[in-house]
mmCIF file with all atom_site columns, C-alpha atoms in Angstrom:
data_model
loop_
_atom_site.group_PDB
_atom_site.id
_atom_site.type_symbol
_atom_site.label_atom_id
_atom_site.label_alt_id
_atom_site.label_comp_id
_atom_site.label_asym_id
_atom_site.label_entity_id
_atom_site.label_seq_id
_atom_site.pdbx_PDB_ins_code
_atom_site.Cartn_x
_atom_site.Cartn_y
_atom_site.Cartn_z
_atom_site.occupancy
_atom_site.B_iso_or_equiv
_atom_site.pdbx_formal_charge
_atom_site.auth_seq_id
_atom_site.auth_comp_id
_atom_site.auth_asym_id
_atom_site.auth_atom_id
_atom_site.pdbx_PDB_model_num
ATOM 1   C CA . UNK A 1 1   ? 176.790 -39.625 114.265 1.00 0.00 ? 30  UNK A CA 1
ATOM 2   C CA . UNK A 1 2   ? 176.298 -40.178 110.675 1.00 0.00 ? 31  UNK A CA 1
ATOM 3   C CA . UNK A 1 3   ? 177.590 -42.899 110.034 1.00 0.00 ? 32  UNK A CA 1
ATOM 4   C CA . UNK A 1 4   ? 175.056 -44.482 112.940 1.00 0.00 ? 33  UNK A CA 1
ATOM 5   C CA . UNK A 1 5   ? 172.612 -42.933 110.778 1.00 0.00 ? 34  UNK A CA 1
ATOM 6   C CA . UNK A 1 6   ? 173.195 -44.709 107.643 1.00 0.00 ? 35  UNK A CA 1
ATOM 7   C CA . UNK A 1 7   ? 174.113 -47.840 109.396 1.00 0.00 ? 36  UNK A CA 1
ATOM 8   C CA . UNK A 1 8   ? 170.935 -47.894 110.964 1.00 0.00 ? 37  UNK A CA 1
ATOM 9   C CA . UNK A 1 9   ? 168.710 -47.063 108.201 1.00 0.00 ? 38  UNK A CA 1
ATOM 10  C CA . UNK A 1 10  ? 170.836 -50.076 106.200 1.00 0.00 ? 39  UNK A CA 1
ATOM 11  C CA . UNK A 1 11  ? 170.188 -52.449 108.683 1.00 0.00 ? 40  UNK A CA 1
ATOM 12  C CA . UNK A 1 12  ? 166.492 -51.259 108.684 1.00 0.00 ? 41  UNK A CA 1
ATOM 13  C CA . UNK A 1 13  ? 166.011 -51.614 105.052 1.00 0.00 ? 42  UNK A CA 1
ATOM 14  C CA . UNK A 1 14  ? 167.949 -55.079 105.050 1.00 0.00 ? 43  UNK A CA 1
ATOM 15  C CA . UNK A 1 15  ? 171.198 -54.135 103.078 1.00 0.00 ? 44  UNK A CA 1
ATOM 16  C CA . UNK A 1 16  ? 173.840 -55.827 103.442 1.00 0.00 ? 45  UNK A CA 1
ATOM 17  C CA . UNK A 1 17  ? 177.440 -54.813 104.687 1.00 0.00 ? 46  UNK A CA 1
ATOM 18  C CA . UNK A 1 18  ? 180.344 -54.599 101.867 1.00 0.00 ? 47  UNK A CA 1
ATOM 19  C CA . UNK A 1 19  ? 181.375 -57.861 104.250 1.00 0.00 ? 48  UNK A CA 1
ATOM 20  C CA . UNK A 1 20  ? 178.046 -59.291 103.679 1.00 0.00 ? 49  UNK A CA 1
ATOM 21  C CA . UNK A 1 21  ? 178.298 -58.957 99.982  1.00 0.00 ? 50  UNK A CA 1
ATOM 22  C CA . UNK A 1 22  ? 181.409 -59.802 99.276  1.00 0.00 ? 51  UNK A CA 1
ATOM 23  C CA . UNK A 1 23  ? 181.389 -62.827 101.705 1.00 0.00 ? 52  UNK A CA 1
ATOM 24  C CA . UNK A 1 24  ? 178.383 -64.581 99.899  1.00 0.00 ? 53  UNK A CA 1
ATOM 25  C CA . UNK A 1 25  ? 179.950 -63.512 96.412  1.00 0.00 ? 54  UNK A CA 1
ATOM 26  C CA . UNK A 1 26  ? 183.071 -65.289 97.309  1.00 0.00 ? 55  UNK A CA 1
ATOM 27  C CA . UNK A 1 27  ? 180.702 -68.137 98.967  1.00 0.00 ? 56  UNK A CA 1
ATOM 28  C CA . UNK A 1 28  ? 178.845 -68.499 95.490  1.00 0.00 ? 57  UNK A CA 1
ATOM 29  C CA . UNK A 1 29  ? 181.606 -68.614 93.018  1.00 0.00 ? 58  UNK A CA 1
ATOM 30  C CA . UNK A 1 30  ? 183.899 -70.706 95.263  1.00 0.00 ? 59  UNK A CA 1
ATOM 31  C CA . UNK A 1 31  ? 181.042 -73.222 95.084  1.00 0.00 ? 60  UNK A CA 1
ATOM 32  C CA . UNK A 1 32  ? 180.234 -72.576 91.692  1.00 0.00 ? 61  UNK A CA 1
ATOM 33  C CA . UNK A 1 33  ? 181.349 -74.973 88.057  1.00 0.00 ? 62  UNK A CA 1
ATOM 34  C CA . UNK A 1 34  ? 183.709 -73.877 85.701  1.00 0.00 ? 63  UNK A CA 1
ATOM 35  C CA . UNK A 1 35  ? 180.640 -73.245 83.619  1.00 0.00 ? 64  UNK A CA 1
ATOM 36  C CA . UNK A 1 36  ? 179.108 -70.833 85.722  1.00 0.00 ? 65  UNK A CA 1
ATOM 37  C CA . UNK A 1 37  ? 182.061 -69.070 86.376  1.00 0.00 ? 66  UNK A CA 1
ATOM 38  C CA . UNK A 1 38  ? 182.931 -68.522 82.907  1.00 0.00 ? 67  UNK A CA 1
ATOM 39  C CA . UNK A 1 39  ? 179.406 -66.732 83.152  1.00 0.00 ? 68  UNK A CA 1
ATOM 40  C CA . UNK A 1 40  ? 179.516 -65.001 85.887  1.00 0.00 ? 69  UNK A CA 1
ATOM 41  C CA . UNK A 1 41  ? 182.793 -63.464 84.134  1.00 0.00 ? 70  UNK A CA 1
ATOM 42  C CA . UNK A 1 42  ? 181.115 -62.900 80.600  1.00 0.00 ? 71  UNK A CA 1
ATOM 43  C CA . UNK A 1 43  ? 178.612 -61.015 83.000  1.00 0.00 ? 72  UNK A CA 1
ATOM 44  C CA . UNK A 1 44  ? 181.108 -58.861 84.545  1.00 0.00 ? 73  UNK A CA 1
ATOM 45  C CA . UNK A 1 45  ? 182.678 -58.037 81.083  1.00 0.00 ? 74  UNK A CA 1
ATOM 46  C CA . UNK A 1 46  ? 179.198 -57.112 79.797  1.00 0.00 ? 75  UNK A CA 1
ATOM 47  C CA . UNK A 1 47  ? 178.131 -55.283 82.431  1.00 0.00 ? 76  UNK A CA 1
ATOM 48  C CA . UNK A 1 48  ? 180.898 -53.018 82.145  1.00 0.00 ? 77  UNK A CA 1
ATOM 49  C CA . UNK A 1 49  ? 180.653 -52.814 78.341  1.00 0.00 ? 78  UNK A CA 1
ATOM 50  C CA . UNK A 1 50  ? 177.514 -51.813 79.145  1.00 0.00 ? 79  UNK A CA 1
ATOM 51  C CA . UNK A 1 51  ? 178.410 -48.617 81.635  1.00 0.00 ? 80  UNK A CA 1
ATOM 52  C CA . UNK A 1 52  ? 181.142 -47.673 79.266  1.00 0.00 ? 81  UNK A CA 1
ATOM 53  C CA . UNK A 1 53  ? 178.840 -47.280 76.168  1.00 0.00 ? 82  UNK A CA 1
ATOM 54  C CA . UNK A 1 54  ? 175.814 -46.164 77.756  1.00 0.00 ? 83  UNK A CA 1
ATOM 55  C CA . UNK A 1 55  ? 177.058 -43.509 80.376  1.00 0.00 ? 84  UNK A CA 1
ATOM 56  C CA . UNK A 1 56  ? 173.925 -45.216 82.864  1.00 0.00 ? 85  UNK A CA 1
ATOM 57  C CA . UNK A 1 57  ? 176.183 -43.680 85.482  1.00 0.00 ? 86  UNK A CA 1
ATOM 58  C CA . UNK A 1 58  ? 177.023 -40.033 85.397  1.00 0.00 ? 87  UNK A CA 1
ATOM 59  C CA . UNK A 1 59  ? 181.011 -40.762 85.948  1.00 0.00 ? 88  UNK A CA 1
ATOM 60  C CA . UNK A 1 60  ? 182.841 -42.834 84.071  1.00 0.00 ? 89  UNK A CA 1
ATOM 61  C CA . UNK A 1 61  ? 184.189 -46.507 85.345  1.00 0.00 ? 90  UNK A CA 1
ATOM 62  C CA . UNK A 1 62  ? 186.437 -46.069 87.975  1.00 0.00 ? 91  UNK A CA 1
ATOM 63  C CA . UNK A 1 63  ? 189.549 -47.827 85.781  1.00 0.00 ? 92  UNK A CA 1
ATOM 64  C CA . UNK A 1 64  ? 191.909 -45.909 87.189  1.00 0.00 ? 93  UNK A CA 1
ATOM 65  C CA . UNK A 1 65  ? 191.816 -47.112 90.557  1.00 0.00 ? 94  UNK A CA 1
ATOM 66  C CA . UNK A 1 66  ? 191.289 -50.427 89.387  1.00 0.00 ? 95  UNK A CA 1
ATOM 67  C CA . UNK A 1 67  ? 194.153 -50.503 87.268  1.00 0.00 ? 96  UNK A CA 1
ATOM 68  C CA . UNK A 1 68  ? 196.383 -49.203 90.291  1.00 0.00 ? 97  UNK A CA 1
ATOM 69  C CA . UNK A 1 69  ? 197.435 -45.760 88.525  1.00 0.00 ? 98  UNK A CA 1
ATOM 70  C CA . UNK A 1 70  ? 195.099 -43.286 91.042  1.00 0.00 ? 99  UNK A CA 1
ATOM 71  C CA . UNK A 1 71  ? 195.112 -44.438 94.116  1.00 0.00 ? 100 UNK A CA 1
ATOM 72  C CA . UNK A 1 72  ? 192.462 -44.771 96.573  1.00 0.00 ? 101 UNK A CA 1
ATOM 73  C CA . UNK A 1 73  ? 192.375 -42.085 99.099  1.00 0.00 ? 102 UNK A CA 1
ATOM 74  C CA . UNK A 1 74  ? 189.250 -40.604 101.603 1.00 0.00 ? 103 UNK A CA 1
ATOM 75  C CA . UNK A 1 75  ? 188.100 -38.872 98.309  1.00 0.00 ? 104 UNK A CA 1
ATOM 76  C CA . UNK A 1 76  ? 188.434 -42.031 96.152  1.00 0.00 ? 105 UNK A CA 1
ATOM 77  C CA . UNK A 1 77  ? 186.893 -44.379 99.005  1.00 0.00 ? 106 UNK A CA 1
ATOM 78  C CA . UNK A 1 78  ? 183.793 -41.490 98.719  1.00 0.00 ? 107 UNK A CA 1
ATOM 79  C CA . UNK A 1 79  ? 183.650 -42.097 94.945  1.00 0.00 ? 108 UNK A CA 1
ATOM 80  C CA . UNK A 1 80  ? 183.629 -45.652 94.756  1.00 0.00 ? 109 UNK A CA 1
ATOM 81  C CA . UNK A 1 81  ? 180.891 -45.607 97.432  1.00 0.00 ? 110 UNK A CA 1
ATOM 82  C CA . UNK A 1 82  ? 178.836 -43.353 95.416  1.00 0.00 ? 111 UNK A CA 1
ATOM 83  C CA . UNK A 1 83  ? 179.500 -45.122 92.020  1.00 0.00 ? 112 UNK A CA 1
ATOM 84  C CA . UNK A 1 84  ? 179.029 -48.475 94.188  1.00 0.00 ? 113 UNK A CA 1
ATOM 85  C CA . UNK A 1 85  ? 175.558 -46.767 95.347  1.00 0.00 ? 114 UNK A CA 1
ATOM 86  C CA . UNK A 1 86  ? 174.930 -46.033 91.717  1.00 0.00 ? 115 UNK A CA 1
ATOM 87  C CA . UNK A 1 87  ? 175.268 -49.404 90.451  1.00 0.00 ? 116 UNK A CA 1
ATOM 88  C CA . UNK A 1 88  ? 173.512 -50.668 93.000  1.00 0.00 ? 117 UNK A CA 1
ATOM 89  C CA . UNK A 1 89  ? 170.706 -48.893 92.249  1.00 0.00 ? 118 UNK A CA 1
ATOM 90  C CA . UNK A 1 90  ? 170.835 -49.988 88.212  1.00 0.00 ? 119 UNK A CA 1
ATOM 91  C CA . UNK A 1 91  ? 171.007 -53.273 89.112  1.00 0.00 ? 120 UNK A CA 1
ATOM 92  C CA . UNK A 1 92  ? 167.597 -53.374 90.511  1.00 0.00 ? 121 UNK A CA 1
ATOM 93  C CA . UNK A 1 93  ? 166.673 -50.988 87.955  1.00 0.00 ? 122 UNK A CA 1
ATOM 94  C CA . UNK A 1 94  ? 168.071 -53.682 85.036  1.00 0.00 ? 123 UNK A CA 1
ATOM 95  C CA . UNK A 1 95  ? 166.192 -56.414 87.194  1.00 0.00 ? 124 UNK A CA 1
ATOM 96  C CA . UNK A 1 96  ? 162.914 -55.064 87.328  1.00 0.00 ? 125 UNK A CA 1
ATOM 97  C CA . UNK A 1 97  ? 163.221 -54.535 83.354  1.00 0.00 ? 126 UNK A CA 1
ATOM 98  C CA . UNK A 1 98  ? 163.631 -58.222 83.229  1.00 0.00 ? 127 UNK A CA 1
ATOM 99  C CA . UNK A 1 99  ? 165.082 -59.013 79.827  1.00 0.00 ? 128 UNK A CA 1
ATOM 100 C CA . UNK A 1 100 ? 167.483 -61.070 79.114  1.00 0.00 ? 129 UNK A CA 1
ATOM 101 C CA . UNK A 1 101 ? 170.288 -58.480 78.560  1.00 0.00 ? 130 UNK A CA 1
ATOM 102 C CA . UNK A 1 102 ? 169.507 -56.346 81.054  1.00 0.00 ? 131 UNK A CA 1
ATOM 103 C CA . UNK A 1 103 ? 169.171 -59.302 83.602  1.00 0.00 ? 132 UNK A CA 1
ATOM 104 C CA . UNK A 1 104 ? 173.409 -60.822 82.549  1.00 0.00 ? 133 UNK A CA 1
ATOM 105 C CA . UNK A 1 105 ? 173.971 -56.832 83.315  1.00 0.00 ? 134 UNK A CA 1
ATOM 106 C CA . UNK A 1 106 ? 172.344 -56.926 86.515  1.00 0.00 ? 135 UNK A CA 1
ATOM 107 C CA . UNK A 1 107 ? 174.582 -60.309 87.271  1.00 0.00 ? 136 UNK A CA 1
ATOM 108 C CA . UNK A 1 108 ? 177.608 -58.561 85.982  1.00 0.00 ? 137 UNK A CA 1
ATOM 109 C CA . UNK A 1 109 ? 176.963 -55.549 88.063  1.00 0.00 ? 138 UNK A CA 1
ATOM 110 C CA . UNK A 1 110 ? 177.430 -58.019 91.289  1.00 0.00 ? 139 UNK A CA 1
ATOM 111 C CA . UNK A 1 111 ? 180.866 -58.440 90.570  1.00 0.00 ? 140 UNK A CA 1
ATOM 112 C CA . UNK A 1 112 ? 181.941 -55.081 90.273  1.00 0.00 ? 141 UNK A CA 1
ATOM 113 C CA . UNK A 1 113 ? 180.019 -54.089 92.966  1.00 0.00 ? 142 UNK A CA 1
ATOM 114 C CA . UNK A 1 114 ? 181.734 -56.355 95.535  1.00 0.00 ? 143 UNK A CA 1
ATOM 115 C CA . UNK A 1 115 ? 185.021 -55.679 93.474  1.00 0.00 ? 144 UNK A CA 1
ATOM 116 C CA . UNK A 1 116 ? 184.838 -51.954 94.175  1.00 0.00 ? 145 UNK A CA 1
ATOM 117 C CA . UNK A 1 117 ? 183.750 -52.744 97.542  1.00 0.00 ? 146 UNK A CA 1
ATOM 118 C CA . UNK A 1 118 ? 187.228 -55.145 97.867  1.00 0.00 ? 147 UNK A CA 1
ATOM 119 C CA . UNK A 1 119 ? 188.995 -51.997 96.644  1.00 0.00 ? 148 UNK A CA 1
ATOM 120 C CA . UNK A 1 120 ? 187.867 -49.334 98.599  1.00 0.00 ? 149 UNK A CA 1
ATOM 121 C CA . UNK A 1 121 ? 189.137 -50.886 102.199 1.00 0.00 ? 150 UNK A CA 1
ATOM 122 C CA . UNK A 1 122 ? 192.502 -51.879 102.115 1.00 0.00 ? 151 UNK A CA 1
ATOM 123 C CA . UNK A 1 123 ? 191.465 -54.800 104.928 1.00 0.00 ? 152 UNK A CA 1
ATOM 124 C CA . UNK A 1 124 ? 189.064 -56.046 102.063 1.00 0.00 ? 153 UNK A CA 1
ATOM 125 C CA . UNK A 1 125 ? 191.215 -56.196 99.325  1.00 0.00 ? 154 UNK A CA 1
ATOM 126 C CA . UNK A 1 126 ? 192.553 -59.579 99.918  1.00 0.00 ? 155 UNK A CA 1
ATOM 127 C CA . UNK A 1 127 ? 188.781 -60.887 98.777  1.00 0.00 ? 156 UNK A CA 1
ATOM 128 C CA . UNK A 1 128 ? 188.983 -59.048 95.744  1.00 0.00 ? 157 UNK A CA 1
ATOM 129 C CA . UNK A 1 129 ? 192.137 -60.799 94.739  1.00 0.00 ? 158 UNK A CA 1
ATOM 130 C CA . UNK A 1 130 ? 190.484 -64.166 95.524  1.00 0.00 ? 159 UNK A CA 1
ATOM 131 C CA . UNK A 1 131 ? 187.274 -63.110 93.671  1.00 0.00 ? 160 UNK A CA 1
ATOM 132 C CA . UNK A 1 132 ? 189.322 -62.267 89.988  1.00 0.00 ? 161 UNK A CA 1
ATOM 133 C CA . UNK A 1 133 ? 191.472 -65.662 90.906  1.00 0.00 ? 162 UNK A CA 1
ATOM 134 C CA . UNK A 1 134 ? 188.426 -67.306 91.251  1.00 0.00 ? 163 UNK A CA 1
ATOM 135 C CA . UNK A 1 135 ? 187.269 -65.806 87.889  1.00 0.00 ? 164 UNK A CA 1
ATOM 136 C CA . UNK A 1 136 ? 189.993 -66.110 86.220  1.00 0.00 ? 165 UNK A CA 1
ATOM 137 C CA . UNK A 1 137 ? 189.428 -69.752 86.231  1.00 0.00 ? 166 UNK A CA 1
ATOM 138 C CA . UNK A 1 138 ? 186.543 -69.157 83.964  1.00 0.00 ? 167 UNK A CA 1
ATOM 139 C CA . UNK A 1 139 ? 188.863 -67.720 81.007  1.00 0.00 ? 168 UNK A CA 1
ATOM 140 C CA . UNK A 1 140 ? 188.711 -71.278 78.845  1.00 0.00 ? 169 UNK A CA 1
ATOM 141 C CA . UNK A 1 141 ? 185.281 -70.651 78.780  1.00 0.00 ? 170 UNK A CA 1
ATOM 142 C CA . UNK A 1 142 ? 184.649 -67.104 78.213  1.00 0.00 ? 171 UNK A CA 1
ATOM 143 C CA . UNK A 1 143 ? 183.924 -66.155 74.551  1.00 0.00 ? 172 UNK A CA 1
ATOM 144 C CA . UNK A 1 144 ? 181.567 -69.102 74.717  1.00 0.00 ? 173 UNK A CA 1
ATOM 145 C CA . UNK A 1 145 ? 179.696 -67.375 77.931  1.00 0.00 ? 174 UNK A CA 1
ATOM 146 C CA . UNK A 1 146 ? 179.574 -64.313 76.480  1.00 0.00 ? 175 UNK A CA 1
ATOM 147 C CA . UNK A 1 147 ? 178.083 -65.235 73.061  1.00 0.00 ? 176 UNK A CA 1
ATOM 148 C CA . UNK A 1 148 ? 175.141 -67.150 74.954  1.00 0.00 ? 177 UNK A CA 1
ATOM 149 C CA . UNK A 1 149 ? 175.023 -63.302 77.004  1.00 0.00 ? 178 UNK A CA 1
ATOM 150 C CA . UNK A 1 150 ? 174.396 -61.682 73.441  1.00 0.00 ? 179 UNK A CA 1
ATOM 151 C CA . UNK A 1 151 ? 172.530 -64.676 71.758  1.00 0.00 ? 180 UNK A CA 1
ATOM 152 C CA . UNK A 1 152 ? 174.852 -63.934 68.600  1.00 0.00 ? 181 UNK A CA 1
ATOM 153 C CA . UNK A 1 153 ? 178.415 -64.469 67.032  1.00 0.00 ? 182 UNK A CA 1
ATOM 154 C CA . UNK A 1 154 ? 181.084 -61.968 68.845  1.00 0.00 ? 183 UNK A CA 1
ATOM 155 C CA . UNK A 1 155 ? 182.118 -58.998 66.259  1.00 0.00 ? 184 UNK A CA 1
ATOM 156 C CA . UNK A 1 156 ? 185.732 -57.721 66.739  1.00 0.00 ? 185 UNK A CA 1
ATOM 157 C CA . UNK A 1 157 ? 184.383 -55.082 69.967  1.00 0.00 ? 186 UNK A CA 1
ATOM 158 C CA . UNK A 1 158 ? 183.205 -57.918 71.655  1.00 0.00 ? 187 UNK A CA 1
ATOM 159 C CA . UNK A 1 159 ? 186.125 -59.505 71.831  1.00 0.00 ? 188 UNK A CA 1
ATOM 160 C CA . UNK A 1 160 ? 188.347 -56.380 72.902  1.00 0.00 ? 189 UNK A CA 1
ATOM 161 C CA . UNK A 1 161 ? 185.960 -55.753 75.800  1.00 0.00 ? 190 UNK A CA 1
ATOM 162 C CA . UNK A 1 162 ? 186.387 -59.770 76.934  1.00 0.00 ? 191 UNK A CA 1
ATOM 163 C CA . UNK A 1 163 ? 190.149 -58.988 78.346  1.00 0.00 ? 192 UNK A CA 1
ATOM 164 C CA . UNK A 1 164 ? 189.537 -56.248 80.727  1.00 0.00 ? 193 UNK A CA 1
ATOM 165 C CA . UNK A 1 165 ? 191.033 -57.136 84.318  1.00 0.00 ? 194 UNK A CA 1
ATOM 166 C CA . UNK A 1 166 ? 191.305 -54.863 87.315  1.00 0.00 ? 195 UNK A CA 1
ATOM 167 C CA . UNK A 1 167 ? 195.225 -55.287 87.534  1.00 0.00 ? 196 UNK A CA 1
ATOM 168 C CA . UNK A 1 168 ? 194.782 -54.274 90.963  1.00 0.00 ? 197 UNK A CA 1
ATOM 169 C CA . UNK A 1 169 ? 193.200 -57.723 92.032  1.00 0.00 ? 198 UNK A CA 1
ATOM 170 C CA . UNK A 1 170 ? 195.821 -59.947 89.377  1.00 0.00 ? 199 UNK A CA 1
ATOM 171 C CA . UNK A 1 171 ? 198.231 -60.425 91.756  1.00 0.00 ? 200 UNK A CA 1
ATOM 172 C CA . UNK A 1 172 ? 198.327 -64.337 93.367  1.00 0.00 ? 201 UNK A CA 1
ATOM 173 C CA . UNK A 1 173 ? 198.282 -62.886 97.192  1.00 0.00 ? 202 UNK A CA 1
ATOM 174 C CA . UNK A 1 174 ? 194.949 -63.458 97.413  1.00 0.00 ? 203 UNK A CA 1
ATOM 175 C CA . UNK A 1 175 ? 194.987 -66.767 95.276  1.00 0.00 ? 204 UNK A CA 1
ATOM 176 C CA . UNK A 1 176 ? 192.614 -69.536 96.236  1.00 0.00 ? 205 UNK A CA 1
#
């Protein structure tokens, strides 16, 4: 019955479905420029740069299950819906601040957002293996992105933070 609940409130308030999201995600960046992709990846990087330095959400990233060494279970699909809820919820927060930073966060936030959605349900997973394919494509062009994110040269951090992968999603199954 609660689950009615909360779909009907969604649906009432216009949210979309993990389905939803991740469907026009994959939609966008399969129609997007190498360009673009590059920063929509530089996004990603920062955004989680971002949530790992500034604790904006009271658990840490979820690396573990992204990296394949806890794996999702009912209590992890609960977390990842909560920290999904969470970064929902700074994502409008870092758009209604409307700076430049906070708005490549916001975009950044998208992709791990449908990412974690991709992870929680193994039927979705498939997309989130497309998605990083997809973004992988935007490698050649990534330190370049992510300078124009900052608006300055990369110091040596920077540049650590730029290889991060979920190695849950690098395998070619889901390969585009």
């Amino acid at each position: 019955m609660a689950a009615i609940i909360r779909a009907v409130k969604k649906r009432f308030r216009g949210e979309k479905s993990p389905e939803q999201e991740i469907g026009e995600y994959l939609s966008h960046l399969q129609g997007s420029f190498p360009g673009e992709i590059s920063s929509m990846l530089a996004a990603a990087m920062l955004a989680k740069k971002s949530l790992d330095a500034t604790r904006q959400i009271s658990v840490p990233f979820p690396e573990g299950y992204l990296d394949g060494s806890i794996a999702v279970d009912d209590a992890g699909r609960e977390m990842l819906r909560v920290y999904v809820q969470d970064m929902q919820t700074l994502r409008g927060d870092m758009i209604r601040f409307n700076s430049l930073f906070s708005i490549a966060v916001a975009k950044g936030l998208g992709t791990w957002i449908v990412s974690l959605h991709a992870l929680a349900r193994p039927d979705l997973q498939p997309k989130g293996r497309e998605i990083w394919s997809l973004l992988r494509r935007g490698e050649k062009g990534l330190q370049e992105a992510y300078k124009m994110l900052l608006r300055r040269k990369l110091s040596d951090a920077d540049k650590a933070c730029l290889s991060y992968r979920p190695a849950i999603f690098m395998t070619d199954e889901g390969a585009a």
